[in-house]
XYZ file of C-alpha atoms in Angstrom:
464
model
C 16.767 -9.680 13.791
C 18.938 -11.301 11.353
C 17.771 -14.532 11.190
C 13.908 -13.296 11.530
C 14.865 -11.580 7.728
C 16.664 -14.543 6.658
C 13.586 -16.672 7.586
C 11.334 -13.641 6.119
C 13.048 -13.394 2.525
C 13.716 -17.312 2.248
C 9.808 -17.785 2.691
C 8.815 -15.046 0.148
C 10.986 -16.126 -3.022
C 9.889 -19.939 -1.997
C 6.182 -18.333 -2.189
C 7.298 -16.671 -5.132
C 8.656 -19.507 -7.062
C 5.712 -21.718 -6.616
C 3.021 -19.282 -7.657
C 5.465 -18.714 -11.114
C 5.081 -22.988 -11.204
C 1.583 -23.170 -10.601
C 2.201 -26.557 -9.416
C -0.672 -25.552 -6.631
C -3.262 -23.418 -6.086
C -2.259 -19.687 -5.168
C -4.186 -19.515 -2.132
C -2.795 -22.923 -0.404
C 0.282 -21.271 -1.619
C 0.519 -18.186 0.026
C -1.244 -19.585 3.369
C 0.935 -21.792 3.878
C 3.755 -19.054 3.864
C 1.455 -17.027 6.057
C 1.833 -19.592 8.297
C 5.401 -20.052 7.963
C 5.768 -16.405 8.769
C 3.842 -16.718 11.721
C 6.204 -19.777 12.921
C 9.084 -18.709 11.580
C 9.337 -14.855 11.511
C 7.402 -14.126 14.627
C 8.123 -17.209 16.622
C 11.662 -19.034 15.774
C 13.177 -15.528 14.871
C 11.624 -13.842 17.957
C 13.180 -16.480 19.987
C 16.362 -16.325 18.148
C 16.884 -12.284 18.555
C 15.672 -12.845 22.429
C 12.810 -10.119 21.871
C 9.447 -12.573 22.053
C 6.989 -9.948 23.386
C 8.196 -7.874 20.212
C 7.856 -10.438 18.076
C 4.580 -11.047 19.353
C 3.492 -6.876 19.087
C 4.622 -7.403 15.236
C 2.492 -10.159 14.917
C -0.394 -8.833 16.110
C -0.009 -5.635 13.862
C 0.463 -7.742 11.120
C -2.856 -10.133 12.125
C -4.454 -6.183 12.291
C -7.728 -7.538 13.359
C -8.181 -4.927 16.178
C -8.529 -2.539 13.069
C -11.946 -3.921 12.150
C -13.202 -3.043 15.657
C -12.067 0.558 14.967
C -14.786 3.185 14.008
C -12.370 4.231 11.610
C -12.778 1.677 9.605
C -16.448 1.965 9.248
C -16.741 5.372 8.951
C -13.574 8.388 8.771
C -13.030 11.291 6.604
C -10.445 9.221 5.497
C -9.027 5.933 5.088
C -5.465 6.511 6.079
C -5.750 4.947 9.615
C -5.799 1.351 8.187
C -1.564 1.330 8.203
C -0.068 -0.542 5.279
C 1.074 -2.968 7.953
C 0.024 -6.597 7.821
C -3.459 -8.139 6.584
C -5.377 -4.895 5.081
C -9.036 -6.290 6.075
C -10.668 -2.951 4.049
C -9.454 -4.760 0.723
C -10.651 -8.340 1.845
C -13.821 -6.856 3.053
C -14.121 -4.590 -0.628
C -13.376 -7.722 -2.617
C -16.400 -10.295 -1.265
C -18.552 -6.900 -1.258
C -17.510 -6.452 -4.937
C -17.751 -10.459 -5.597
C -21.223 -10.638 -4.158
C -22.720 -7.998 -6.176
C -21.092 -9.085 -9.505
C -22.646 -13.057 -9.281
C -25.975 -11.258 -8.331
C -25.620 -9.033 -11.584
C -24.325 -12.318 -13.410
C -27.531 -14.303 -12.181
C -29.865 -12.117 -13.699
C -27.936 -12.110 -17.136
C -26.836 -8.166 -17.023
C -23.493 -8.057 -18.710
C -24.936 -10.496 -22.137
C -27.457 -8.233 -22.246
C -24.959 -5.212 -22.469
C -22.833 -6.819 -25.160
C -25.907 -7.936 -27.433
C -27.244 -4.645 -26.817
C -24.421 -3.243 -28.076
C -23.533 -5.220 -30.750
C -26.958 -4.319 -31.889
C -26.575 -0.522 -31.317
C -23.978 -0.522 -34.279
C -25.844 -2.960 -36.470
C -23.837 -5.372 -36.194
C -20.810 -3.895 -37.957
C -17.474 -5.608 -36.869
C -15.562 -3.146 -37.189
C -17.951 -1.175 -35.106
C -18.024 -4.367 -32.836
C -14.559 -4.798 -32.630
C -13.741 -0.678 -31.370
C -16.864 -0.668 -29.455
C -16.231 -3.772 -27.475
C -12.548 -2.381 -26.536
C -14.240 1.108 -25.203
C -17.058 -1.311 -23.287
C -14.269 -3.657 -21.677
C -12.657 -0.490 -20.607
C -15.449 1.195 -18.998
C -17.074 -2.351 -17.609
C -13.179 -3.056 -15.781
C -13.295 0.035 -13.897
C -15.711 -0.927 -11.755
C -16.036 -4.507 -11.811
C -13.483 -7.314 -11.654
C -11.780 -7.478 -14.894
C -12.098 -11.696 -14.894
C -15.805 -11.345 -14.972
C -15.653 -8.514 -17.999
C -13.539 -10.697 -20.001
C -15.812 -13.792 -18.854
C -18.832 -12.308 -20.506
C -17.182 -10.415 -23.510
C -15.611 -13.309 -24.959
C -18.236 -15.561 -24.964
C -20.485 -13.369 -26.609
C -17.619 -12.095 -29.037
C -17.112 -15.639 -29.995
C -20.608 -16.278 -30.409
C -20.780 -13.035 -32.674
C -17.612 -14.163 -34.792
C -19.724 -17.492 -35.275
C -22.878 -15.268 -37.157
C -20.587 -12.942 -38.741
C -18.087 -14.839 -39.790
C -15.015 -13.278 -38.241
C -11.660 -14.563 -36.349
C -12.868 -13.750 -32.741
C -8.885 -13.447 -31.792
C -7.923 -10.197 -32.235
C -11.265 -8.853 -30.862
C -10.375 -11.047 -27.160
C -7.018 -10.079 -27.296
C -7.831 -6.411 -27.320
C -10.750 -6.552 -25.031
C -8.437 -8.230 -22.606
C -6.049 -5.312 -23.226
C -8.390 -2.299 -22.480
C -9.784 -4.290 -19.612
C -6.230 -4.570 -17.603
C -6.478 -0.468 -18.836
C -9.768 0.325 -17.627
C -8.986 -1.249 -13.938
C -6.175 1.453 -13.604
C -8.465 3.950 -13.974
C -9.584 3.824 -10.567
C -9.599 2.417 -7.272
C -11.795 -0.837 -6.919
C -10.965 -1.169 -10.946
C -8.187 -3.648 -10.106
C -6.405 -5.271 -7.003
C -3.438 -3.811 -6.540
C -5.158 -0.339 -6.663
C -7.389 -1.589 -3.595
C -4.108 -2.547 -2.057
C -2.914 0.850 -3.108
C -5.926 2.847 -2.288
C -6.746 1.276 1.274
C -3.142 1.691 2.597
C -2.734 5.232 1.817
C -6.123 6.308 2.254
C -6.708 7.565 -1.287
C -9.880 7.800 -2.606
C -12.156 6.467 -5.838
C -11.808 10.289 -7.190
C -8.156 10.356 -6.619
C -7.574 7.612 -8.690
C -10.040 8.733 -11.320
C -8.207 12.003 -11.123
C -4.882 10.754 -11.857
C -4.394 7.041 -13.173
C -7.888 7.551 -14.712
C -6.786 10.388 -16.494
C -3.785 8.754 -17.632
C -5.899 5.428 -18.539
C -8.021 7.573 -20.796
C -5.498 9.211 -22.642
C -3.569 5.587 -23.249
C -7.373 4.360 -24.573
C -7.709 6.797 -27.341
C -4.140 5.666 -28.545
C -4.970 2.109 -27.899
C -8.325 1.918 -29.678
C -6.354 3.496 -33.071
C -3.520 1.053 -32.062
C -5.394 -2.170 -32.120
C -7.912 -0.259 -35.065
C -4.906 0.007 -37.631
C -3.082 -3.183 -36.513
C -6.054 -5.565 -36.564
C -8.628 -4.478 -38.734
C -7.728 -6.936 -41.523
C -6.865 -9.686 -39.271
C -10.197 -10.301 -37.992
C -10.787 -11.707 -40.922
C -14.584 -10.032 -42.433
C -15.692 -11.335 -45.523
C -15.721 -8.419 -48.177
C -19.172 -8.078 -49.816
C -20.898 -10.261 -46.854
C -24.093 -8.923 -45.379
C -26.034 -9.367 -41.918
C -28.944 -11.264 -41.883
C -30.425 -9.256 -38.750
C -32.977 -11.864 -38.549
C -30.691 -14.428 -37.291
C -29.092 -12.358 -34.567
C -30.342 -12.924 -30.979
C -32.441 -10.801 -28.982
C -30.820 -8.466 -26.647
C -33.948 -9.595 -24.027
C -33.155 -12.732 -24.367
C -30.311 -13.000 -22.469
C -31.989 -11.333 -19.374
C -33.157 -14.637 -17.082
C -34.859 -12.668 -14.215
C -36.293 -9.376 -15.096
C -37.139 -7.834 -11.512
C -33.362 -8.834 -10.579
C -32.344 -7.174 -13.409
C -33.697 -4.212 -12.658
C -32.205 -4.355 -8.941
C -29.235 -5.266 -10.254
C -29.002 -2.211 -12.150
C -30.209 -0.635 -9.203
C -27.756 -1.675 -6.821
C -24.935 -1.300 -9.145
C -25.666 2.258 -10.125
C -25.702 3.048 -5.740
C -22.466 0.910 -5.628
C -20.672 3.523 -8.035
C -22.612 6.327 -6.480
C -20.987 5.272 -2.928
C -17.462 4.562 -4.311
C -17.517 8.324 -6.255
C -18.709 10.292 -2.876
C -16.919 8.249 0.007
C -14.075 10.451 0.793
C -17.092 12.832 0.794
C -19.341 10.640 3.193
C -16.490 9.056 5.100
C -18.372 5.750 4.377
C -14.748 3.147 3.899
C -14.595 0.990 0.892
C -15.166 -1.630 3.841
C -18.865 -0.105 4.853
C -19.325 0.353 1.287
C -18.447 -3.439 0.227
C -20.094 -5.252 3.078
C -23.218 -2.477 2.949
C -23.509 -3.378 -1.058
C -22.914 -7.125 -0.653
C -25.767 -6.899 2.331
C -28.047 -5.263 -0.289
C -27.825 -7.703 -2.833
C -28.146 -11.010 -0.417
C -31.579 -9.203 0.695
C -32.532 -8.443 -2.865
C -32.151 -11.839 -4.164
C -33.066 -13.745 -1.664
C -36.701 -11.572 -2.200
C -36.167 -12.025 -5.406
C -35.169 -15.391 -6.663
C -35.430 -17.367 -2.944
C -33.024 -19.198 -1.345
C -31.903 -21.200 -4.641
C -30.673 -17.831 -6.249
C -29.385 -16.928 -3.093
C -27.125 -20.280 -2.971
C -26.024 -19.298 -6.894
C -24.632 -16.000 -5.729
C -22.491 -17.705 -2.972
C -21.304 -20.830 -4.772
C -19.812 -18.217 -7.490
C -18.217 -15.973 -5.230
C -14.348 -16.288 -5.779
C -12.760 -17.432 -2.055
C -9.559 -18.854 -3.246
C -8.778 -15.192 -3.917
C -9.969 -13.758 -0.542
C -7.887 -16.489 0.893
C -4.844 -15.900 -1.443
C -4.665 -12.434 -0.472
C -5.220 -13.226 3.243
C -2.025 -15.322 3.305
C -0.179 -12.299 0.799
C -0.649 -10.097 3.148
C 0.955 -12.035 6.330
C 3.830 -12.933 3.951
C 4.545 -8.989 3.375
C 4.060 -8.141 6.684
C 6.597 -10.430 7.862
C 9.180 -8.662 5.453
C 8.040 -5.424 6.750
C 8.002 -6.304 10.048
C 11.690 -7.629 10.552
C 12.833 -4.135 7.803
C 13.484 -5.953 4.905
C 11.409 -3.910 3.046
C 13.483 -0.687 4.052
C 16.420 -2.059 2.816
C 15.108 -2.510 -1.008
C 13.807 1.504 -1.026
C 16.939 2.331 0.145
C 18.516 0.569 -2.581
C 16.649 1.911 -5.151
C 17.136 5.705 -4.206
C 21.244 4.214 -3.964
C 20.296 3.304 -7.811
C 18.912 6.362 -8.931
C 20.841 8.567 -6.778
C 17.603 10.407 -5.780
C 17.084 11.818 -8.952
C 12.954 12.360 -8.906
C 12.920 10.851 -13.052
C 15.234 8.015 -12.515
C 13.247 6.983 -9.214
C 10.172 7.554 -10.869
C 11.119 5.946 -14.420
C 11.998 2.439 -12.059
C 9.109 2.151 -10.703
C 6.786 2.646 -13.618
C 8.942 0.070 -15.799
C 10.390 -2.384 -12.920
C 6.711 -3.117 -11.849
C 5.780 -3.388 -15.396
C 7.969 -5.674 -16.367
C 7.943 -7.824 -12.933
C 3.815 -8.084 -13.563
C 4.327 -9.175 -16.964
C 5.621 -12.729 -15.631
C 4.973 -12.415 -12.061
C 1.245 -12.060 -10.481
C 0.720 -7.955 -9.776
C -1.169 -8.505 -6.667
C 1.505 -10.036 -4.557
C 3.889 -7.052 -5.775
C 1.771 -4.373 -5.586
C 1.010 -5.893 -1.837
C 4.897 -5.626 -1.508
C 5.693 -2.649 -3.064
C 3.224 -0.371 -0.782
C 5.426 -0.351 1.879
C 8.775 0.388 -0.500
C 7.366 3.735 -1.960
C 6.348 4.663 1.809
C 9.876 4.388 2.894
C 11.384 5.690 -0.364
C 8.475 8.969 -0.092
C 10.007 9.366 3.466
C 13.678 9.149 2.397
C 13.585 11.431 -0.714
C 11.215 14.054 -0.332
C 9.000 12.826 -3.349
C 5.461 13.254 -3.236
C 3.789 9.504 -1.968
C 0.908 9.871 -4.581
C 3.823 10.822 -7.299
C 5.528 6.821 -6.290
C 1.881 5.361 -5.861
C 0.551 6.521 -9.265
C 3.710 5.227 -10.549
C 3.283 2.290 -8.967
C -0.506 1.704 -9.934
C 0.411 2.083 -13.539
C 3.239 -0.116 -14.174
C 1.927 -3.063 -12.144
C -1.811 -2.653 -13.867
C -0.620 -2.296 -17.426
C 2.595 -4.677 -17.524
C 0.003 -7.293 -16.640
C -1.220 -7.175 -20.269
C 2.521 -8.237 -22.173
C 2.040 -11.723 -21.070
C -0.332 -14.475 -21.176
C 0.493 -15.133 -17.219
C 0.524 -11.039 -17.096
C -2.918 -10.960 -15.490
C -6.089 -13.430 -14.386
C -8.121 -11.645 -17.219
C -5.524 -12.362 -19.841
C -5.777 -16.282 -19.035
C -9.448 -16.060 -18.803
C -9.074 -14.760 -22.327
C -6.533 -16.913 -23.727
C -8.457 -20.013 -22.393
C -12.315 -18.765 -23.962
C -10.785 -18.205 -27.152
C -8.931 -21.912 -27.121
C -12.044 -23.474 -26.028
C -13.757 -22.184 -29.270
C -11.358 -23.373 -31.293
C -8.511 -20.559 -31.701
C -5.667 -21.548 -29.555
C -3.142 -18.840 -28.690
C 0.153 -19.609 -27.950
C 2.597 -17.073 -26.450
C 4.026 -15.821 -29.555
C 0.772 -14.785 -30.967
C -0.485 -13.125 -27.995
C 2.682 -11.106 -27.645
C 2.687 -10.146 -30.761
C -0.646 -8.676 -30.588
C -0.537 -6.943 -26.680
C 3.384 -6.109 -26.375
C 3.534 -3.041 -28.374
C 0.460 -1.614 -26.775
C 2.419 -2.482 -23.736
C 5.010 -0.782 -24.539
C 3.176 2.130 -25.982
C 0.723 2.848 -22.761
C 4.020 2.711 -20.890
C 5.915 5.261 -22.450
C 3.039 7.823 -22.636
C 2.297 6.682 -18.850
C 5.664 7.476 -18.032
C 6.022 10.969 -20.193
C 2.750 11.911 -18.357
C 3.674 11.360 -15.115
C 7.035 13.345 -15.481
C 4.915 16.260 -16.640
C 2.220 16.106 -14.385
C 4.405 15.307 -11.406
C 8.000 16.134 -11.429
């Protein structure tokens, strides 16, 4: 067992290290350790502790594709027999749902449409923009992938700051903000509550319940936040007016008119179906694949088979694949206990106390996801707060709320903090308004900082 942990920990802070690099892509990255696990966790260490029919049990839980053959995972009044063990195929199966759906809305021009329409609902104000925009980002993220929010926002916030004259910088680097917010508002909102939700079973109004509740709270301070500290720096000329003449059409933007209607249609039954399903016992897996079957069927009606290849050409696999190899990776160090060890060490560190435990979490995973990608500790961290639930009585929701929060909003220090902060940074180079490290820190640290003392004050009154 020994050397199967050596082998387990050496290949996780190798994977580590060269996702931090970026040297390669993540997903070569963390299948390759997947397969290194497979060789050298279940097979040389197997062989080595003179257990191989173990080894090969472990690996098989940890491959967990019997699960998909399960009616559970279809259909259950709840999602809690999907163990945290291994590859969790209800977050895989979520994510190309989600993807698919997203490119179809995309296609059809949806989300420009929203942020012209917008923009023209408050006459073109900035200031009215700029607040708007940040409420917008924050609603959009909870449901869709916060890449694709930012993807869309910034491109029509820089083509906004071009007609009105403003710095488009601040206005990103909050809308990047609220977006890593508004994905901890629920479940499908951002990965490592997927991760999160589908190993503990919790559902979309369980998340809404509590890290929504907290994520709304945060927003209000936020939006004054970002209102007081930025207002000047965007950079309005005084006295200038809007020539409403020159500013594009809302209906412009939409390129296929039935889909867009469809699209609506399909995403307003994808939130109805995420809301209800601990009420249906439909999984986020039926829910994903039943969504993503809907909008191949849809299109393909729609727009033919060219529309049909547009939607699959933009769906993101390097992530289905990165998460694919994660997930072998932390089932390796759960597998040979490893995983054990570190909750026991941190209820040693906090000597049990409920505050102290819950204080680490909040704040360790914060600042870990600031320079480190959330989704691989999130993935590794599931298992920790099971263990440390088990060993000191805590509630498991108290740890996994904890746990949701500080890896979902210490994302947003750093420029590295989170996919939809690069995706930010890089839209607002391309136009011409580099930002370096120092700048963006300087803009998204405090309200860092801010959302994670309130989260933390919260969740010690709520909770403990």
């Amino acid at each position: 067992m020994f050397a199967a942990r050596l082998i387990a920990v050496a290949i996780f802070v190798v994977m580590f290290v060269m996702i931090i690099m970026e040297k390669f892509e993540k997903q070569y990255i963390t299948l390759t350790a997947g397969l290194a696990t497979i060789v050298g966790v279940f097979g040389i260490g197997g062989l080595l502790a003179g257990d191989a029919m173990d080894s090969m049990s472990a690996l098989i839980d940890t491959l967990n594709v019997k699960s998909i053959f399960t009616p559970d995972f279809w259909y259950a009044a709840s999602e809690s027999a999907e163990t945290s063990s291994g590859i969790s195929w209800s977050t895989i199966f979520f994510l190309a749902g989600m993807m698919i759906m997203v490119e179809g809305m995309a296609r059809t021009g949806f989300f420009r449409w929203l942020c012209m329409k917008l923009a023209k609902a408050v006459h073109y104000k900035v200031t009215a923009i700029f607040v708007a925009f940040m409420v917008m980002s924050f609603v959009l993220a909870m449901f869709i992938d916060s890449i694709t929010v930012i993807l869309f926002l910034a491109a029509v916030t820089i083509e906004l700051a071009k007609l009105l004259e403003f710095n488009p910088v601040p206005m990103i680097m909050s809308e990047v903000f609220c977006a890593n917010l508004g994905g901890s508002a629920t479940m499908c909102g951002d990965p490592p509550n997927i991760i999160i939700g589908t190993a503990f079973g919790y559902s979309f109004t369980q998340f809404l319940e509590n890290t929504g509740l907290i994520a709304f709270v945060c927003l209000i301070v936020v939006v004054i936040f970002f209102y007081l500290a930025e207002r000047k720096s965007l950079g309005v000329k005084e006295g200038s007016s809007v020539d409403l003449s020159k500013m594009p059409d809302p209906k412009s933007a939409i390129l296929d008119k039935t889909g867009f209607i469809i699209s609506w249609v399909i995403f307003l039954i994808a939130v109805a179906l995420l809301v209800t399903h601990a009420t249906t016992g439909l999984t986020v897996a039926t829910i994903g694949i039943g969504i993503a079957i809907l909008t191949i069927i849809t299109t393909t009606a729609v727009g033919g088979k060219d529309a049909l290849k547009h939607i699959f050409k933009g769906v993101d696999y390097k992530t289905l694949l990165f998460f694919t190899g994660l997930f072998v990776v932390v089932g390796g160090l759960e597998q040979t206990g490893i995983l054990e060890l570190i909750a026991g060490f941190i209820e040693k560190v906090s000597g049990g106390n409920p505050y102290v435990m819950v204080a680490i979490i909040i704040w360790v995973s914060a600042f870990a996801s600031a320079f480190i990608d959330n989704i691989p500790f999130a993935a590794t961290m599931v298992p920790v707060i099971s263990s440390l639930s088990v060993a000191s009585g805590i509630p498991l929701t108290t740890l996994a709320w904890a746990l949701a929060i500080g890896t979902d909003i210490g994302g947003s220090a750093t420029p590295i903090g989170a996919s939809a902060n690069v995706v930010g940074c890089a839209a607002a180079a391309k136009a011409g308004h580099p930002v370096d490290w120092g700048t963006y820190c300087k803009k998204n640290v405090p309200a860092t900082l801010i959302v994670l003392v309130i989260s933390t004050i919260l969740v010690f009154v709520r909770y403990l």
